[in-house]
CSV table of C-alpha atoms in Angstrom, one decimal:
chain,number,residue,atom,x,y,z
L,1,MET,CA,106.7,100.5,134.5
L,2,ALA,CA,104.4,99.9,137.4
L,3,THR,CA,105.6,99.5,140.9
L,4,THR,CA,104.2,97.4,143.8
L,5,MET,CA,101.7,98.5,146.4
L,6,ALA,CA,100.3,96.9,149.6
L,7,ALA,CA,98.0,93.9,149.2
L,8,THR,CA,95.3,95.6,151.2
L,9,THR,CA,95.2,98.5,148.8
L,10,ALA,CA,94.9,96.2,145.8
L,11,SER,CA,92.2,94.0,147.3
L,12,GLY,CA,90.1,97.1,148.3
L,13,ALA,CA,90.4,98.5,144.8
L,14,ILE,CA,89.4,95.2,143.2
L,15,ALA,CA,86.3,94.8,145.4
L,16,GLY,CA,85.1,98.3,144.5
L,17,PHE,CA,85.9,97.7,140.8
L,18,PHE,CA,83.8,94.5,140.5
L,19,SER,CA,80.8,96.0,142.3
L,20,TYR,CA,80.9,98.9,139.9
L,21,VAL,CA,81.2,96.5,136.9
L,22,VAL,CA,78.0,94.7,137.9
L,23,ILE,CA,76.0,98.0,137.8
L,24,VAL,CA,77.2,99.2,134.4
L,25,ALA,CA,77.7,95.9,132.5
L,26,ALA,CA,74.3,96.0,130.9
L,27,ALA,CA,74.7,99.7,129.8
L,28,ALA,CA,78.1,99.0,128.4
L,29,ALA,CA,76.8,96.0,126.4
L,30,ALA,CA,74.0,98.1,125.0
L,31,ALA,CA,76.5,100.8,124.0
L,32,VAL,CA,78.6,98.3,122.0
L,33,ALA,CA,75.6,96.8,120.4
L,34,GLY,CA,74.5,100.2,119.3
L,35,PHE,CA,77.6,100.8,117.1
L,36,ASN,CA,76.5,99.9,113.6
L,37,THR,CA,79.8,98.7,112.3
L,38,PRO,CA,79.6,95.7,110.0
L,39,THR,CA,82.9,93.9,109.4
L,40,VAL,CA,84.5,92.9,106.1
L,41,SER,CA,86.4,89.9,105.1
L,42,PHE,CA,90.1,90.3,104.5
L,43,SER,CA,89.9,89.7,100.8
L,44,ASP,CA,87.0,92.2,100.4
L,45,GLY,CA,88.9,95.1,102.1
L,46,PHE,CA,92.6,94.4,102.3
L,47,SER,CA,95.6,93.0,100.5
L,48,HIS,CA,99.0,91.6,101.6
L,49,LEU,CA,101.6,94.4,102.0
L,50,PHE,CA,104.8,92.6,103.0
L,51,GLY,CA,106.2,89.7,104.9
L,52,ASN,CA,105.5,86.7,102.6
L,53,ASP,CA,104.5,83.7,104.7
L,54,ASN,CA,104.5,85.9,107.9
L,55,LEU,CA,100.9,86.8,107.0
L,56,VAL,CA,98.4,84.0,107.5
L,57,ARG,CA,94.6,84.4,106.8
L,58,ALA,CA,92.1,82.4,108.8
L,59,ALA,CA,90.1,79.7,106.9
L,60,ASP,CA,87.0,81.9,106.9
L,61,ASP,CA,88.9,85.0,105.7
L,62,ARG,CA,87.6,87.0,108.6
L,63,SER,CA,90.8,87.4,110.5
L,64,VAL,CA,94.6,87.4,109.9
L,65,ARG,CA,97.8,86.7,111.8
L,66,LEU,CA,100.9,88.9,111.4
L,67,THR,CA,104.2,87.5,112.5
L,68,LEU,CA,107.6,89.0,113.2
L,69,ASN,CA,110.7,86.8,113.1
L,70,ARG,CA,114.4,87.6,112.8
L,71,TYR,CA,114.0,87.7,109.0
L,72,SER,CA,111.0,90.0,108.5
L,73,GLY,CA,107.9,91.6,109.9
L,74,SER,CA,104.6,91.6,108.1
L,75,GLY,CA,101.6,93.8,107.2
L,76,PHE,CA,98.5,94.4,105.2
L,77,ILE,CA,96.9,97.4,103.6
L,78,SER,CA,93.3,98.4,102.5
L,79,THR,CA,92.7,98.0,98.8
L,80,ASP,CA,91.1,101.4,98.7
L,81,LEU,CA,91.8,105.0,99.9
L,82,TYR,CA,89.2,106.6,102.1
L,83,ASP,CA,88.2,110.2,102.4
L,84,HIS,CA,87.5,110.2,106.1
L,85,GLY,CA,85.9,107.2,107.9
L,86,PHE,CA,85.7,104.8,110.8
L,87,PHE,CA,88.3,102.1,110.9
L,88,SER,CA,88.4,99.3,113.5
L,89,ALA,CA,90.0,96.0,114.3
L,90,SER,CA,90.1,93.6,117.2
L,91,ILE,CA,93.7,93.0,118.0
L,92,LYS,CA,95.5,90.4,120.3
L,93,LEU,CA,99.1,91.2,121.0
L,94,PRO,CA,102.1,88.8,121.2
L,95,LYS,CA,102.6,87.0,124.5
L,96,ASP,CA,105.7,86.7,126.7
L,97,TYR,CA,108.7,88.9,126.3
L,98,ALA,CA,108.0,91.4,123.5
L,99,ALA,CA,110.4,94.3,124.1
L,100,GLY,CA,111.2,96.2,120.9
L,101,VAL,CA,108.2,94.8,119.1
L,102,VAL,CA,105.8,97.3,117.5
L,103,VAL,CA,102.3,96.4,116.4
L,104,ALA,CA,100.5,99.1,114.5
L,105,PHE,CA,97.0,99.8,113.2
L,106,TYR,CA,96.9,103.1,111.4
L,107,THR,CA,95.9,105.2,108.4
L,108,SER,CA,98.4,106.9,106.1
L,109,ASN,CA,99.0,108.3,102.5
L,110,GLY,CA,102.8,108.2,102.7
L,111,ASP,CA,103.1,106.3,99.4
L,112,LEU,CA,101.2,109.0,97.6
L,113,PHE,CA,102.6,112.0,99.5
L,114,PRO,CA,106.1,111.1,100.8
L,115,LYS,CA,106.9,114.7,101.7
L,116,ASN,CA,103.6,115.9,103.1
L,117,HIS,CA,101.7,112.8,104.2
L,118,ASP,CA,98.9,112.5,106.7
L,119,GLU,CA,98.7,109.8,109.3
L,120,LEU,CA,96.6,108.5,112.3
L,121,ASP,CA,98.2,105.9,114.5
L,122,PHE,CA,97.5,103.2,117.1
L,123,GLU,CA,100.9,101.9,118.0
L,124,PHE,CA,101.4,99.1,120.6
L,125,LEU,CA,104.9,99.3,122.2
L,126,GLY,CA,106.3,96.0,123.2
L,127,ASN,CA,106.8,95.0,126.8
L,128,VAL,CA,109.3,93.3,129.1
L,129,LYS,CA,107.9,90.1,130.5
L,130,GLY,CA,105.7,90.8,133.5
L,131,LYS,CA,105.5,94.5,132.8
L,132,ASP,CA,102.6,96.5,131.3
L,133,TRP,CA,102.2,97.1,127.6
L,134,ARG,CA,101.8,100.7,126.4
L,135,ILE,CA,99.7,102.2,123.7
L,136,GLN,CA,100.6,105.2,121.7
L,137,THR,CA,98.3,107.4,119.5
L,138,ASN,CA,99.7,109.9,117.1
L,139,ILE,CA,98.6,112.4,114.4
L,140,TYR,CA,100.4,113.9,111.5
L,141,GLY,CA,99.0,116.3,109.0
L,142,ASN,CA,100.7,117.5,105.8
L,143,GLY,CA,104.0,116.0,106.8
L,144,SER,CA,104.1,117.6,110.2
L,145,THR,CA,106.6,115.0,111.6
L,146,ALA,CA,108.5,117.7,113.4
L,147,ARG,CA,105.4,118.4,115.4
L,148,GLY,CA,104.3,114.9,116.3
L,149,ARG,CA,101.2,114.8,118.5
L,150,GLU,CA,102.0,111.6,120.5
L,151,GLU,CA,100.1,110.5,123.5
L,152,ARG,CA,100.9,107.3,125.5
L,153,TYR,CA,98.9,105.2,127.9
L,154,LEU,CA,99.2,102.3,130.1
L,155,VAL,CA,97.0,99.4,129.1
L,156,PRO,CA,94.3,98.7,131.8
L,157,PHE,CA,94.0,95.0,130.8
L,158,ASP,CA,96.3,92.3,129.5
L,159,PRO,CA,96.2,92.7,125.7
L,160,THR,CA,97.8,89.3,125.1
L,161,GLU,CA,95.1,87.3,126.8
L,162,ALA,CA,92.2,88.3,124.5
L,163,ALA,CA,91.5,90.5,121.6
L,164,HIS,CA,90.4,94.1,122.2
L,165,ARG,CA,88.8,96.5,119.8
L,166,TYR,CA,90.7,99.6,118.6
L,167,SER,CA,89.0,102.2,116.4
L,168,ILE,CA,89.9,105.4,114.7
L,169,LEU,CA,87.2,107.9,113.7
L,170,TRP,CA,88.4,110.6,111.2
L,171,THR,CA,86.0,113.3,110.2
L,172,PRO,CA,86.6,116.8,108.6
L,173,ASP,CA,86.1,118.4,112.0
L,174,TYR,CA,87.5,116.0,114.6
L,175,ILE,CA,89.3,112.8,115.3
L,176,VAL,CA,88.5,110.2,118.0
L,177,PHE,CA,90.5,107.2,119.1
L,178,TYR,CA,88.5,104.4,120.8
L,179,ILE,CA,89.5,101.3,122.8
L,180,ASP,CA,86.6,98.8,123.2
L,181,ASP,CA,84.2,101.5,122.1
L,182,VAL,CA,85.3,103.9,124.9
L,183,PRO,CA,86.8,107.2,123.6
L,184,ILE,CA,90.3,107.8,124.9
L,185,ARG,CA,91.3,110.8,122.8
L,186,GLU,CA,89.6,113.6,120.8
L,187,VAL,CA,91.3,116.1,118.5
L,188,VAL,CA,89.1,118.9,117.2
L,189,ARG,CA,90.2,120.8,114.1
L,190,THR,CA,91.0,124.5,114.6
L,191,GLU,CA,91.9,127.1,112.1
L,192,ALA,CA,95.2,127.6,113.8
L,193,MET,CA,96.2,124.0,113.1
L,194,GLY,CA,96.2,124.6,109.4
L,195,GLY,CA,97.6,121.7,107.5
L,196,ASP,CA,98.6,119.8,110.7
L,197,PHE,CA,95.0,118.3,110.6
L,198,PRO,CA,94.9,115.3,108.3
L,199,ALA,CA,92.8,116.1,105.3
L,200,LYS,CA,93.9,114.0,102.3
L,201,PRO,CA,92.5,110.5,101.6
L,202,MET,CA,94.3,107.7,103.4
L,203,SER,CA,94.7,103.9,103.3
L,204,VAL,CA,94.4,101.7,106.3
L,205,TYR,CA,97.3,99.6,107.5
L,206,ALA,CA,98.3,96.9,110.0
L,207,THR,CA,101.9,95.9,110.7
L,208,ILE,CA,104.3,94.2,113.1
L,209,TRP,CA,107.9,95.2,113.0
L,210,ASP,CA,111.2,95.6,114.9
L,211,GLY,CA,111.2,98.9,116.7
L,212,SER,CA,114.2,98.2,119.0
L,213,SER,CA,115.6,101.7,118.4
L,214,TRP,CA,112.8,103.4,120.3
L,215,ALA,CA,109.8,101.3,121.3
L,216,THR,CA,110.8,100.0,124.8
L,217,ALA,CA,112.5,102.2,127.4
L,218,TYR,CA,113.4,104.7,124.7
L,219,GLY,CA,115.3,102.0,122.9
L,220,ARG,CA,117.4,100.8,125.9
L,221,ILE,CA,115.8,97.4,125.8
L,222,LYS,CA,116.1,95.6,122.4
L,223,ILE,CA,114.1,92.8,120.8
L,224,ASN,CA,115.3,89.3,121.8
L,225,TYR,CA,114.6,86.9,118.9
L,226,ARG,CA,115.0,83.9,121.3
L,227,TYR,CA,111.3,84.6,122.0
L,228,ALA,CA,110.4,84.8,118.3
L,229,PRO,CA,108.2,84.4,116.4
L,230,TYR,CA,106.0,87.3,117.7
L,231,THR,CA,102.4,87.0,116.4
L,232,ALA,CA,99.6,89.6,116.5
L,233,GLU,CA,96.0,88.6,115.6
L,234,PHE,CA,93.6,91.0,113.8
L,235,GLY,CA,89.9,90.4,113.4
L,236,ASP,CA,86.5,92.2,113.2
L,237,LEU,CA,87.9,94.4,110.5
L,238,VAL,CA,85.8,97.5,109.8
L,239,LEU,CA,86.2,99.9,106.9
L,240,ARG,CA,83.5,102.5,106.9
L,241,GLY,CA,84.0,105.6,104.8
L,242,CYS,CA,84.0,107.0,101.3
L,243,ARG,CA,86.3,105.1,98.9
L,244,VAL,CA,88.1,107.2,96.4
L,245,ASP,CA,90.2,106.6,93.4
L,246,PRO,CA,94.0,107.0,94.1
L,247,ILE,CA,94.5,108.9,90.8
L,248,ARG,CA,91.5,111.3,91.0
L,249,GLN,CA,91.2,111.3,94.7
L,250,ALA,CA,91.7,115.1,95.3
L,251,ALA,CA,89.2,116.1,92.6
L,252,GLU,CA,86.4,113.7,93.4
L,253,ALA,CA,86.5,113.4,97.2
L,254,ALA,CA,84.9,116.7,98.1
L,255,ASP,CA,81.8,116.3,96.0
L,256,ARG,CA,81.2,112.6,95.9
L,257,CYS,CA,82.0,112.0,99.5
L,258,ALA,CA,79.8,114.8,101.1
L,259,GLU,CA,76.9,112.5,101.7
L,260,SER,CA,79.1,109.7,103.1
L,261,VAL,CA,80.8,112.2,105.5
L,262,GLU,CA,77.4,113.4,106.7
L,263,GLU,CA,76.3,109.8,107.5
L,264,LEU,CA,79.6,109.2,109.2
L,265,MET,CA,79.2,112.2,111.5
L,266,SER,CA,75.7,111.2,112.5
L,267,ALA,CA,76.6,107.6,113.5
L,268,ASP,CA,76.6,106.5,117.2
L,269,PHE,CA,80.4,106.3,117.4
L,270,ALA,CA,80.7,109.9,116.2
L,271,LEU,CA,78.5,111.4,118.9
L,272,LEU,CA,80.4,112.1,122.1
L,273,THR,CA,77.7,112.3,124.7
L,274,PRO,CA,78.4,113.7,128.2
L,275,ARG,CA,78.6,110.1,129.4
L,276,LYS,CA,81.2,109.2,126.8
L,277,ARG,CA,83.2,112.4,127.5
L,278,ALA,CA,83.2,111.5,131.2
L,279,ALA,CA,84.5,108.0,130.4
L,280,MET,CA,87.2,109.6,128.2
L,281,ARG,CA,88.2,112.0,131.0
L,282,ARG,CA,88.5,109.1,133.5
L,283,PHE,CA,90.6,107.0,131.2
L,284,ARG,CA,93.0,109.9,130.5
L,285,GLU,CA,93.3,110.7,134.2
L,286,ARG,CA,94.1,107.1,135.1
L,287,TYR,CA,96.2,105.8,132.3
L,288,MET,CA,97.8,108.6,130.2
L,289,ILE,CA,101.5,108.7,130.9
L,290,TYR,CA,102.7,111.0,128.1
L,291,CYS,CA,101.2,114.0,126.3
L,292,PHE,CA,103.0,116.0,123.6
L,293,CYS,CA,101.4,119.2,125.0
L,294,TYR,CA,103.8,119.2,128.0
L,295,ASP,CA,107.0,117.9,126.4
L,296,GLN,CA,109.2,120.9,127.1
L,297,HIS,CA,112.4,118.9,126.4
L,298,ARG,CA,111.2,118.3,122.8
L,299,TYR,CA,109.3,121.5,122.0
L,300,GLY,CA,110.5,124.0,124.6
L,301,ASN,CA,107.8,126.6,125.2
L,302,VAL,CA,106.0,126.0,121.9
L,303,THR,CA,102.2,125.8,122.4
L,304,PHE,CA,99.9,123.7,120.2
L,305,PRO,CA,96.5,125.2,119.2
L,306,ASP,CA,94.7,121.8,119.8
L,307,CYS,CA,96.0,121.4,123.3
L,308,ASP,CA,93.8,121.9,126.4
L,309,TYR,CA,96.5,122.8,128.9
L,310,VAL,CA,95.7,121.5,132.4
L,311,SER,CA,98.2,122.5,135.2
L,312,ALA,CA,97.7,119.3,137.1
L,313,GLU,CA,98.6,117.3,134.0
L,314,HIS,CA,101.6,119.5,133.4
L,315,SER,CA,102.9,118.7,136.9
L,316,ARG,CA,102.2,115.0,136.4
L,317,PHE,CA,104.2,114.6,133.2
L,318,GLY,CA,107.2,116.8,134.1
L,319,GLU,CA,109.8,118.3,131.8
L,320,TRP,CA,110.2,115.1,129.7
L,321,GLY,CA,106.5,114.6,129.4
L,322,ASP,CA,106.7,111.2,131.2
L,323,ASN,CA,104.7,110.3,134.3
L,324,LYS,CA,107.3,109.4,136.8
L,325,VAL,CA,104.8,107.5,139.1
L,326,PRO,CA,102.0,105.5,137.4
L,327,PRO,CA,98.4,106.1,138.6
L,328,ARG,CA,97.5,104.3,141.9
L,329,GLU,CA,94.9,102.0,140.2
L,330,VAL,CA,97.5,100.7,137.8
L,331,ARG,CA,100.2,100.1,140.5
L,332,ALA,CA,97.6,98.1,142.6
L,333,ARG,CA,96.6,95.9,139.7
L,334,SER,CA,100.2,95.3,138.6
L,335,ALA,CA,101.3,94.3,142.1
L,336,SER,CA,98.4,91.8,142.3
L,337,ARG,CA,99.2,90.4,138.8
L,338,ARG,CA,102.8,89.7,139.8
L,339,ARG,CA,101.8,88.0,143.0
L,340,SER,CA,99.2,85.7,141.3
L,341,ARG,CA,101.3,85.2,138.1
L,342,LYS,CA,98.0,85.2,136.2
L,343,PRO,CA,97.7,88.3,134.0
L,344,SER,CA,93.9,88.2,133.7
L,345,SER,CA,93.1,87.2,137.4
L,346,VAL,CA,92.6,90.8,138.6
L,347,VAL,CA,90.7,92.5,135.8
L,348,PRO,CA,88.9,90.3,133.2
L,349,ALA,CA,89.7,91.3,129.6
L,350,GLY,CA,87.7,94.3,128.6
L,351,ASP,CA,85.8,95.0,131.8
L,352,ASP,CA,88.0,97.8,132.9
L,353,LEU,CA,87.1,99.9,129.9
L,354,GLN,CA,83.4,98.9,130.2
L,355,MET,CA,83.5,100.3,133.7
L,356,LEU,CA,84.6,103.7,132.3
L,357,ASP,CA,81.6,103.9,129.9
């Protein structure tokens, strides 16, 4: 996706980046430490969903590997439904050529509500060797699949070199997606959204599967099983929310979960301070390459009540919603990565997002 730039541009950007990291590193570390998010073991919070031997737990039961081969993908699911919550995992993506591979960390109630389900997605869209991975977030409410609210972003680090933390905050009033404790997207509930805002209790899922039909270059580049197996690692699993019974979930959630929701909305990760909002704005300006708000090819002149329309963004994404030219910072890093052939030599894993906080 990214194109080359002159070496002088890249080296200047790198020097400025590292000087900034030194200034903010302590503050970023403090912010991470302030998130009170205890992890759970796999057996305490999850169960095997599919894939037989393609799911392998660590000896300490604190992490799990999901594998995709030519026979099957794999996945796991939370053992409980949650009425709102904060859900998080540290994820390391498959190395090498991974076109067509989709790794997902998401919430859904599709098994209970097949025709009007809710869903919140982190989807990692496979890459061609040497090219950038992309991340997609999405929101469905009450089966609103015809009005998908996708956004896509270039990844400002190599997600195959080290695990990074991806989190979903879901409250009755707003939703926030985080990468490494930096907010990258906020959706505020409005009356005009109606049932498009997810409101029914959901389970938490993690999967790896073959998405050749759409994941890479709109499906033009398929998965190549010569590079299989593809393995994604999940650890630091967080399930913080009100657990509800799958049978009585609608009746009990509103009353029994009120106190839990109040605690959730007062937690550090639920408070978007001016500093966090500035970090989110910078991330979106630099790395967002698609936003449903501007996809005229798919939606025509339809407007969404949860969109904050910005003319500069509209021009950037164009009729198809895609950014034809990646941001300058990403082009510079990609050019330097290809010259060195060391994916982590330009930006140490995680530091780019710490810079934004």
